[in-house]
Amino acid sequence: MSPVVGGRSRIDRPFAIAYVRRMTKRTILTIPDSQLREVCAPVQTVDDGIRALADDMLETMYDAPGIGLAASQVGELKRLFVLDVAPEDAPRNPLVFINPKIVWSSEETSVYQEGCLSIPEYYEDVERPAVVKVQFQNRDGEDQELEANGLLATCIQHELDHLNGTLFIDYLSKLKRDRVLKKFTKQAKLAGKI
Ligand code: GNR
Ligand code: NI
């Protein structure tokens, strides 16, 4: 039974909305949006606002679908990203990385064909350190350290790059990069985005 105060149930209070907030799908920015080239600012406090943003980012990432999403890709210039590299037939494994920092990377490298939700339907091989150690805060604001390899290591580096305004096309030849930039700039103009 819900207690009634002044003829209204407690849950009617305006701030009760905080308890029922659903995850919201955000719009993913695409190149050449200048926000994708900004250096994101550290998250000062892991509060409910940051958790809501992380949840929205996960919803947006799963819907896309993608295996990672950085805050700058949804126009929030803050140092956090989300990831889920679990195979499609496996249970979901959502991860939230806040204020991530790579504290060690291997000499050994690996090559993955990368894609980016901000550069739709464009894929190229990128070589990166094969193993990285990353320090970050999780969704509860706890300090974590993770050693990652394989696809997880590649994704962590791809997402961390986003927080510094770097895109995977920056590792390609100038010819390839200019070609893809030109194509997306033309598209943005046709769509009236520029
Ligand atoms: O969904 C994505 N797939 C992917 C594949 C290989 C390397 C990196 C990625 S991340 C990308 C989603 C995205 O754009 N994250 O920023
Ligand atoms: Ni990306």
PDB file of C-alpha atoms and ligand atoms in Angstrom:
ATOM      1  CA  MET A   1       0.000   0.000   0.000  1.00  0.00           C
ATOM      2  CA  SER A   2       1.425   3.356  -0.974  1.00  0.00           C
ATOM      3  CA  PRO A   3       1.144   6.072   1.663  1.00  0.00           C
ATOM      4  CA  VAL A   4      -0.985   9.023   0.627  1.00  0.00           C
ATOM      5  CA  VAL A   5       0.179  12.558   1.371  1.00  0.00           C
ATOM      6  CA  GLY A   6      -2.209  15.453   0.760  1.00  0.00           C
ATOM      7  CA  GLY A   7      -4.417  13.310  -1.416  1.00  0.00           C
ATOM      8  CA  ARG A   8      -1.603  12.136  -3.750  1.00  0.00           C
ATOM      9  CA  SER A   9       0.475   9.000  -3.514  1.00  0.00           C
ATOM     10  CA  ARG A  10       4.165   9.524  -2.786  1.00  0.00           C
ATOM     11  CA  ILE A  11       5.064   8.233  -6.224  1.00  0.00           C
ATOM     12  CA  ASP A  12       3.211  11.222  -7.760  1.00  0.00           C
ATOM     13  CA  ARG A  13       5.908  13.614  -6.624  1.00  0.00           C
ATOM     14  CA  PRO A  14       7.631  15.101  -9.680  1.00  0.00           C
ATOM     15  CA  PHE A  15      11.051  13.665  -8.845  1.00  0.00           C
ATOM     16  CA  ALA A  16       9.600  10.148  -8.701  1.00  0.00           C
ATOM     17  CA  ILE A  17      10.280  10.170 -12.450  1.00  0.00           C
ATOM     18  CA  ALA A  18      13.913   9.356 -11.575  1.00  0.00           C
ATOM     19  CA  TYR A  19      12.828   5.878 -10.518  1.00  0.00           C
ATOM     20  CA  VAL A  20      11.090   5.042 -13.784  1.00  0.00           C
ATOM     21  CA  ARG A  21      13.496   6.620 -16.288  1.00  0.00           C
ATOM     22  CA  ARG A  22      13.892   4.271 -19.234  1.00  0.00           C
ATOM     23  CA  MET A  23      17.026   4.068 -21.326  1.00  0.00           C
ATOM     24  CA  THR A  24      16.852   6.388 -24.292  1.00  0.00           C
ATOM     25  CA  LYS A  25      18.340   5.836 -27.687  1.00  0.00           C
ATOM     26  CA  ARG A  26      20.604   8.737 -28.697  1.00  0.00           C
ATOM     27  CA  THR A  27      21.545   9.920 -32.178  1.00  0.00           C
ATOM     28  CA  ILE A  28      25.005   8.787 -33.305  1.00  0.00           C
ATOM     29  CA  LEU A  29      27.059  11.573 -34.898  1.00  0.00           C
ATOM     30  CA  THR A  30      28.850  10.801 -38.168  1.00  0.00           C
ATOM     31  CA  ILE A  31      31.870  12.369 -39.840  1.00  0.00           C
ATOM     32  CA  PRO A  32      32.573  15.184 -40.566  1.00  0.00           C
ATOM     33  CA  ASP A  33      30.789  16.332 -37.331  1.00  0.00           C
ATOM     34  CA  SER A  34      33.362  18.472 -35.502  1.00  0.00           C
ATOM     35  CA  GLN A  35      32.350  17.064 -32.084  1.00  0.00           C
ATOM     36  CA  LEU A  36      34.033  13.796 -33.103  1.00  0.00           C
ATOM     37  CA  ARG A  37      37.333  15.720 -33.223  1.00  0.00           C
ATOM     38  CA  GLU A  38      37.139  17.198 -29.708  1.00  0.00           C
ATOM     39  CA  VAL A  39      39.201  16.067 -26.712  1.00  0.00           C
ATOM     40  CA  CYS A  40      36.684  14.966 -24.060  1.00  0.00           C
ATOM     41  CA  ALA A  41      36.835  16.195 -20.466  1.00  0.00           C
ATOM     42  CA  PRO A  42      37.362  13.917 -17.442  1.00  0.00           C
ATOM     43  CA  VAL A  43      34.267  12.827 -15.519  1.00  0.00           C
ATOM     44  CA  GLN A  44      34.520  14.502 -12.095  1.00  0.00           C
ATOM     45  CA  THR A  45      31.931  12.387 -10.259  1.00  0.00           C
ATOM     46  CA  VAL A  46      30.296   9.100 -11.243  1.00  0.00           C
ATOM     47  CA  ASP A  47      26.744  10.139 -10.360  1.00  0.00           C
ATOM     48  CA  ASP A  48      23.248   9.179 -11.516  1.00  0.00           C
ATOM     49  CA  GLY A  49      23.590  11.513 -14.508  1.00  0.00           C
ATOM     50  CA  ILE A  50      26.685   9.663 -15.714  1.00  0.00           C
ATOM     51  CA  ARG A  51      25.008   6.290 -15.086  1.00  0.00           C
ATOM     52  CA  ALA A  52      21.966   7.430 -17.107  1.00  0.00           C
ATOM     53  CA  LEU A  53      24.270   8.525 -19.944  1.00  0.00           C
ATOM     54  CA  ALA A  54      26.119   5.173 -19.852  1.00  0.00           C
ATOM     55  CA  ASP A  55      22.785   3.303 -19.961  1.00  0.00           C
ATOM     56  CA  ASP A  56      21.604   5.423 -22.907  1.00  0.00           C
ATOM     57  CA  MET A  57      24.903   4.713 -24.682  1.00  0.00           C
ATOM     58  CA  LEU A  58      24.490   0.949 -24.154  1.00  0.00           C
ATOM     59  CA  GLU A  59      20.929   1.105 -25.504  1.00  0.00           C
ATOM     60  CA  THR A  60      22.167   3.094 -28.511  1.00  0.00           C
ATOM     61  CA  MET A  61      25.086   0.707 -29.092  1.00  0.00           C
ATOM     62  CA  TYR A  62      22.924  -2.467 -28.940  1.00  0.00           C
ATOM     63  CA  ASP A  63      20.327  -0.878 -31.215  1.00  0.00           C
ATOM     64  CA  ALA A  64      22.863   0.227 -33.864  1.00  0.00           C
ATOM     65  CA  PRO A  65      24.158  -2.539 -33.536  1.00  0.00           C
ATOM     66  CA  GLY A  66      27.777  -2.052 -32.512  1.00  0.00           C
ATOM     67  CA  ILE A  67      30.256  -3.470 -30.022  1.00  0.00           C
ATOM     68  CA  GLY A  68      31.407  -0.145 -28.565  1.00  0.00           C
ATOM     69  CA  LEU A  69      30.356   3.477 -28.273  1.00  0.00           C
ATOM     70  CA  ALA A  70      32.160   6.544 -26.947  1.00  0.00           C
ATOM     71  CA  ALA A  71      30.311   9.470 -25.328  1.00  0.00           C
ATOM     72  CA  SER A  72      31.540  11.922 -27.986  1.00  0.00           C
ATOM     73  CA  GLN A  73      29.719   9.834 -30.621  1.00  0.00           C
ATOM     74  CA  VAL A  74      26.443  10.949 -29.014  1.00  0.00           C
ATOM     75  CA  GLY A  75      27.654  14.536 -28.544  1.00  0.00           C
ATOM     76  CA  GLU A  76      28.619  14.243 -24.859  1.00  0.00           C
ATOM     77  CA  LEU A  77      32.227  15.404 -24.608  1.00  0.00           C
ATOM     78  CA  LYS A  78      33.035  13.333 -21.518  1.00  0.00           C
ATOM     79  CA  ARG A  79      35.654  10.644 -20.963  1.00  0.00           C
ATOM     80  CA  LEU A  80      33.577   7.472 -20.952  1.00  0.00           C
ATOM     81  CA  PHE A  81      32.750   4.670 -23.320  1.00  0.00           C
ATOM     82  CA  VAL A  82      30.762   1.449 -23.309  1.00  0.00           C
ATOM     83  CA  LEU A  83      31.611  -1.930 -24.828  1.00  0.00           C
ATOM     84  CA  ASP A  84      30.178  -5.388 -25.281  1.00  0.00           C
ATOM     85  CA  VAL A  85      32.335  -7.780 -27.280  1.00  0.00           C
ATOM     86  CA  ALA A  86      30.377 -10.913 -26.287  1.00  0.00           C
ATOM     87  CA  PRO A  87      29.458 -13.137 -29.264  1.00  0.00           C
ATOM     88  CA  GLU A  88      25.871 -12.644 -30.482  1.00  0.00           C
ATOM     89  CA  ASP A  89      24.767 -16.062 -29.196  1.00  0.00           C
ATOM     90  CA  ALA A  90      26.276 -15.438 -25.725  1.00  0.00           C
ATOM     91  CA  PRO A  91      24.692 -13.520 -22.828  1.00  0.00           C
ATOM     92  CA  ARG A  92      25.242  -9.750 -22.940  1.00  0.00           C
ATOM     93  CA  ASN A  93      28.325  -8.428 -21.160  1.00  0.00           C
ATOM     94  CA  PRO A  94      27.947  -4.638 -20.982  1.00  0.00           C
ATOM     95  CA  LEU A  95      31.067  -2.809 -19.779  1.00  0.00           C
ATOM     96  CA  VAL A  96      31.352   0.862 -18.805  1.00  0.00           C
ATOM     97  CA  PHE A  97      34.766   2.578 -18.821  1.00  0.00           C
ATOM     98  CA  ILE A  98      34.957   5.992 -17.150  1.00  0.00           C
ATOM     99  CA  ASN A  99      38.159   8.104 -17.271  1.00  0.00           C
ATOM    100  CA  PRO A 100      40.035   5.236 -18.949  1.00  0.00           C
ATOM    101  CA  LYS A 101      43.819   5.312 -19.177  1.00  0.00           C
ATOM    102  CA  ILE A 102      46.081   2.805 -20.936  1.00  0.00           C
ATOM    103  CA  VAL A 103      48.927   2.201 -18.484  1.00  0.00           C
ATOM    104  CA  TRP A 104      50.744  -0.459 -20.515  1.00  0.00           C
ATOM    105  CA  SER A 105      50.633  -1.758 -24.072  1.00  0.00           C
ATOM    106  CA  SER A 106      52.452  -4.679 -25.647  1.00  0.00           C
ATOM    107  CA  GLU A 107      55.177  -4.456 -28.288  1.00  0.00           C
ATOM    108  CA  GLU A 108      53.321  -7.225 -30.067  1.00  0.00           C
ATOM    109  CA  THR A 109      50.643  -5.926 -32.410  1.00  0.00           C
ATOM    110  CA  SER A 110      47.556  -7.375 -34.028  1.00  0.00           C
ATOM    111  CA  VAL A 111      45.512  -6.376 -37.030  1.00  0.00           C
ATOM    112  CA  TYR A 112      41.710  -6.199 -37.026  1.00  0.00           C
ATOM    113  CA  GLN A 113      39.332  -5.001 -39.657  1.00  0.00           C
ATOM    114  CA  GLU A 114      37.757  -2.039 -37.868  1.00  0.00           C
ATOM    115  CA  GLY A 115      34.522  -0.224 -38.407  1.00  0.00           C
ATOM    116  CA  CYS A 116      32.995   2.773 -36.662  1.00  0.00           C
ATOM    117  CA  LEU A 117      29.376   3.753 -36.106  1.00  0.00           C
ATOM    118  CA  SER A 118      30.418   7.330 -36.925  1.00  0.00           C
ATOM    119  CA  ILE A 119      31.725   6.169 -40.350  1.00  0.00           C
ATOM    120  CA  PRO A 120      28.944   3.761 -41.359  1.00  0.00           C
ATOM    121  CA  GLU A 121      29.686   0.823 -43.659  1.00  0.00           C
ATOM    122  CA  TYR A 122      33.391   1.562 -44.034  1.00  0.00           C
ATOM    123  CA  TYR A 123      35.898  -1.068 -42.882  1.00  0.00           C
ATOM    124  CA  GLU A 124      39.685  -1.189 -43.017  1.00  0.00           C
ATOM    125  CA  ASP A 125      42.488  -3.106 -41.328  1.00  0.00           C
ATOM    126  CA  VAL A 126      44.180  -1.293 -38.428  1.00  0.00           C
ATOM    127  CA  GLU A 127      47.307  -2.440 -36.570  1.00  0.00           C
ATOM    128  CA  ARG A 128      47.433  -1.750 -32.830  1.00  0.00           C
ATOM    129  CA  PRO A 129      49.154  -3.164 -29.726  1.00  0.00           C
ATOM    130  CA  ALA A 130      47.775  -6.678 -29.182  1.00  0.00           C
ATOM    131  CA  VAL A 131      47.538  -6.433 -25.379  1.00  0.00           C
ATOM    132  CA  VAL A 132      46.762  -3.393 -23.217  1.00  0.00           C
ATOM    133  CA  LYS A 133      46.370  -2.751 -19.519  1.00  0.00           C
ATOM    134  CA  VAL A 134      43.690  -0.156 -18.812  1.00  0.00           C
ATOM    135  CA  GLN A 135      42.763   1.650 -15.606  1.00  0.00           C
ATOM    136  CA  PHE A 136      39.286   3.158 -15.328  1.00  0.00           C
ATOM    137  CA  GLN A 137      36.284   3.670 -13.072  1.00  0.00           C
ATOM    138  CA  ASN A 138      33.255   1.444 -13.513  1.00  0.00           C
ATOM    139  CA  ARG A 139      29.543   2.370 -13.445  1.00  0.00           C
ATOM    140  CA  ASP A 140      29.705   2.370  -9.627  1.00  0.00           C
ATOM    141  CA  GLY A 141      32.701   4.731  -9.602  1.00  0.00           C
ATOM    142  CA  GLU A 142      35.070   1.988  -8.400  1.00  0.00           C
ATOM    143  CA  ASP A 143      38.694   1.956  -9.616  1.00  0.00           C
ATOM    144  CA  GLN A 144      39.401  -0.985 -11.910  1.00  0.00           C
ATOM    145  CA  GLU A 145      42.345  -2.386 -13.847  1.00  0.00           C
ATOM    146  CA  LEU A 146      41.897  -4.759 -16.754  1.00  0.00           C
ATOM    147  CA  GLU A 147      44.366  -6.544 -19.022  1.00  0.00           C
ATOM    148  CA  ALA A 148      42.772  -7.083 -22.392  1.00  0.00           C
ATOM    149  CA  ASN A 149      43.736  -8.902 -25.561  1.00  0.00           C
ATOM    150  CA  GLY A 150      42.084  -9.816 -28.841  1.00  0.00           C
ATOM    151  CA  LEU A 151      39.030  -7.887 -30.003  1.00  0.00           C
ATOM    152  CA  LEU A 152      38.539  -6.387 -26.522  1.00  0.00           C
ATOM    153  CA  ALA A 153      42.016  -4.784 -26.638  1.00  0.00           C
ATOM    154  CA  THR A 154      41.363  -3.370 -30.102  1.00  0.00           C
ATOM    155  CA  CYS A 155      37.972  -1.977 -29.083  1.00  0.00           C
ATOM    156  CA  ILE A 156      39.313  -0.367 -25.913  1.00  0.00           C
ATOM    157  CA  GLN A 157      41.941   1.438 -28.012  1.00  0.00           C
ATOM    158  CA  HIS A 158      39.405   2.416 -30.695  1.00  0.00           C
ATOM    159  CA  GLU A 159      37.065   3.880 -28.024  1.00  0.00           C
ATOM    160  CA  LEU A 160      39.835   5.606 -26.090  1.00  0.00           C
ATOM    161  CA  ASP A 161      40.944   7.230 -29.346  1.00  0.00           C
ATOM    162  CA  HIS A 162      37.423   8.690 -29.717  1.00  0.00           C
ATOM    163  CA  LEU A 163      37.827  10.441 -26.346  1.00  0.00           C
ATOM    164  CA  ASN A 164      40.896  12.197 -27.788  1.00  0.00           C
ATOM    165  CA  GLY A 165      39.216  13.093 -31.095  1.00  0.00           C
ATOM    166  CA  THR A 166      41.036  10.361 -33.031  1.00  0.00           C
ATOM    167  CA  LEU A 167      39.248   8.112 -35.533  1.00  0.00           C
ATOM    168  CA  PHE A 168      40.474   4.826 -37.027  1.00  0.00           C
ATOM    169  CA  ILE A 169      40.727   6.461 -40.459  1.00  0.00           C
ATOM    170  CA  ASP A 170      43.573   8.564 -39.023  1.00  0.00           C
ATOM    171  CA  TYR A 171      45.741   5.402 -39.198  1.00  0.00           C
ATOM    172  CA  LEU A 172      45.089   4.887 -42.911  1.00  0.00           C
ATOM    173  CA  SER A 173      46.921   6.408 -45.846  1.00  0.00           C
ATOM    174  CA  LYS A 174      46.063  10.036 -46.638  1.00  0.00           C
ATOM    175  CA  LEU A 175      44.590   8.846 -49.919  1.00  0.00           C
ATOM    176  CA  LYS A 176      42.101   6.478 -48.204  1.00  0.00           C
ATOM    177  CA  ARG A 177      41.271   8.966 -45.433  1.00  0.00           C
ATOM    178  CA  ASP A 178      40.632  11.839 -47.852  1.00  0.00           C
ATOM    179  CA  ARG A 179      38.492   9.571 -50.028  1.00  0.00           C
ATOM    180  CA  VAL A 180      36.202   8.546 -47.144  1.00  0.00           C
ATOM    181  CA  LEU A 181      36.051  12.093 -45.733  1.00  0.00           C
ATOM    182  CA  LYS A 182      35.053  13.450 -49.126  1.00  0.00           C
ATOM    183  CA  LYS A 183      32.305  10.840 -49.497  1.00  0.00           C
ATOM    184  CA  PHE A 184      30.799  11.564 -46.067  1.00  0.00           C
ATOM    185  CA  THR A 185      31.113  15.355 -46.480  1.00  0.00           C
ATOM    186  CA  LYS A 186      29.178  15.122 -49.742  1.00  0.00           C
ATOM    187  CA  GLN A 187      26.496  12.982 -48.014  1.00  0.00           C
ATOM    188  CA  ALA A 188      26.211  15.463 -45.110  1.00  0.00           C
ATOM    189  CA  LYS A 189      25.743  18.336 -47.566  1.00  0.00           C
ATOM    190  CA  LEU A 190      23.023  16.461 -49.459  1.00  0.00           C
ATOM    191  CA  ALA A 191      21.295  15.724 -46.129  1.00  0.00           C
ATOM    192  CA  GLY A 192      21.478  19.408 -45.216  1.00  0.00           C
ATOM    193  CA  LYS A 193      23.638  18.682 -42.175  1.00  0.00           C
ATOM    194  CA  ILE A 194      26.302  21.124 -43.316  1.00  0.00           C
TER     195      ILE A 194
HETATM  196  O1  GNR B   1      30.847  -1.639 -33.679  1.00  0.00           O
HETATM  197  C1  GNR B   1      32.071  -1.460 -33.802  1.00  0.00           C
HETATM  198  N1  GNR B   1      32.848  -2.466 -34.262  1.00  0.00           N
HETATM  199  C2  GNR B   1      34.234  -2.446 -34.219  1.00  0.00           C
HETATM  200  C3  GNR B   1      34.923  -3.407 -34.950  1.00  0.00           C
HETATM  201  C4  GNR B   1      36.301  -3.443 -34.931  1.00  0.00           C
HETATM  202  C5  GNR B   1      36.995  -2.519 -34.188  1.00  0.00           C
HETATM  203  C6  GNR B   1      36.331  -1.545 -33.475  1.00  0.00           C
HETATM  204  C7  GNR B   1      34.955  -1.508 -33.480  1.00  0.00           C
HETATM  205  S1  GNR B   1      34.111  -0.311 -32.556  1.00  0.00           S
HETATM  206  C8  GNR B   1      32.658  -0.139 -33.488  1.00  0.00           C
HETATM  207  C9  GNR B   1      31.677   0.783 -32.770  1.00  0.00           C
HETATM  208  C10 GNR B   1      32.259   2.172 -32.686  1.00  0.00           C
HETATM  209  O2  GNR B   1      32.285   2.956 -33.585  1.00  0.00           O
HETATM  210  N2  GNR B   1      32.812   2.494 -31.553  1.00  0.00           N
HETATM  211  O3  GNR B   1      33.397   3.691 -31.394  1.00  0.00           O
HETATM  212 NI    NI B   2      34.077   4.241 -33.386  1.00  0.00          NI
END
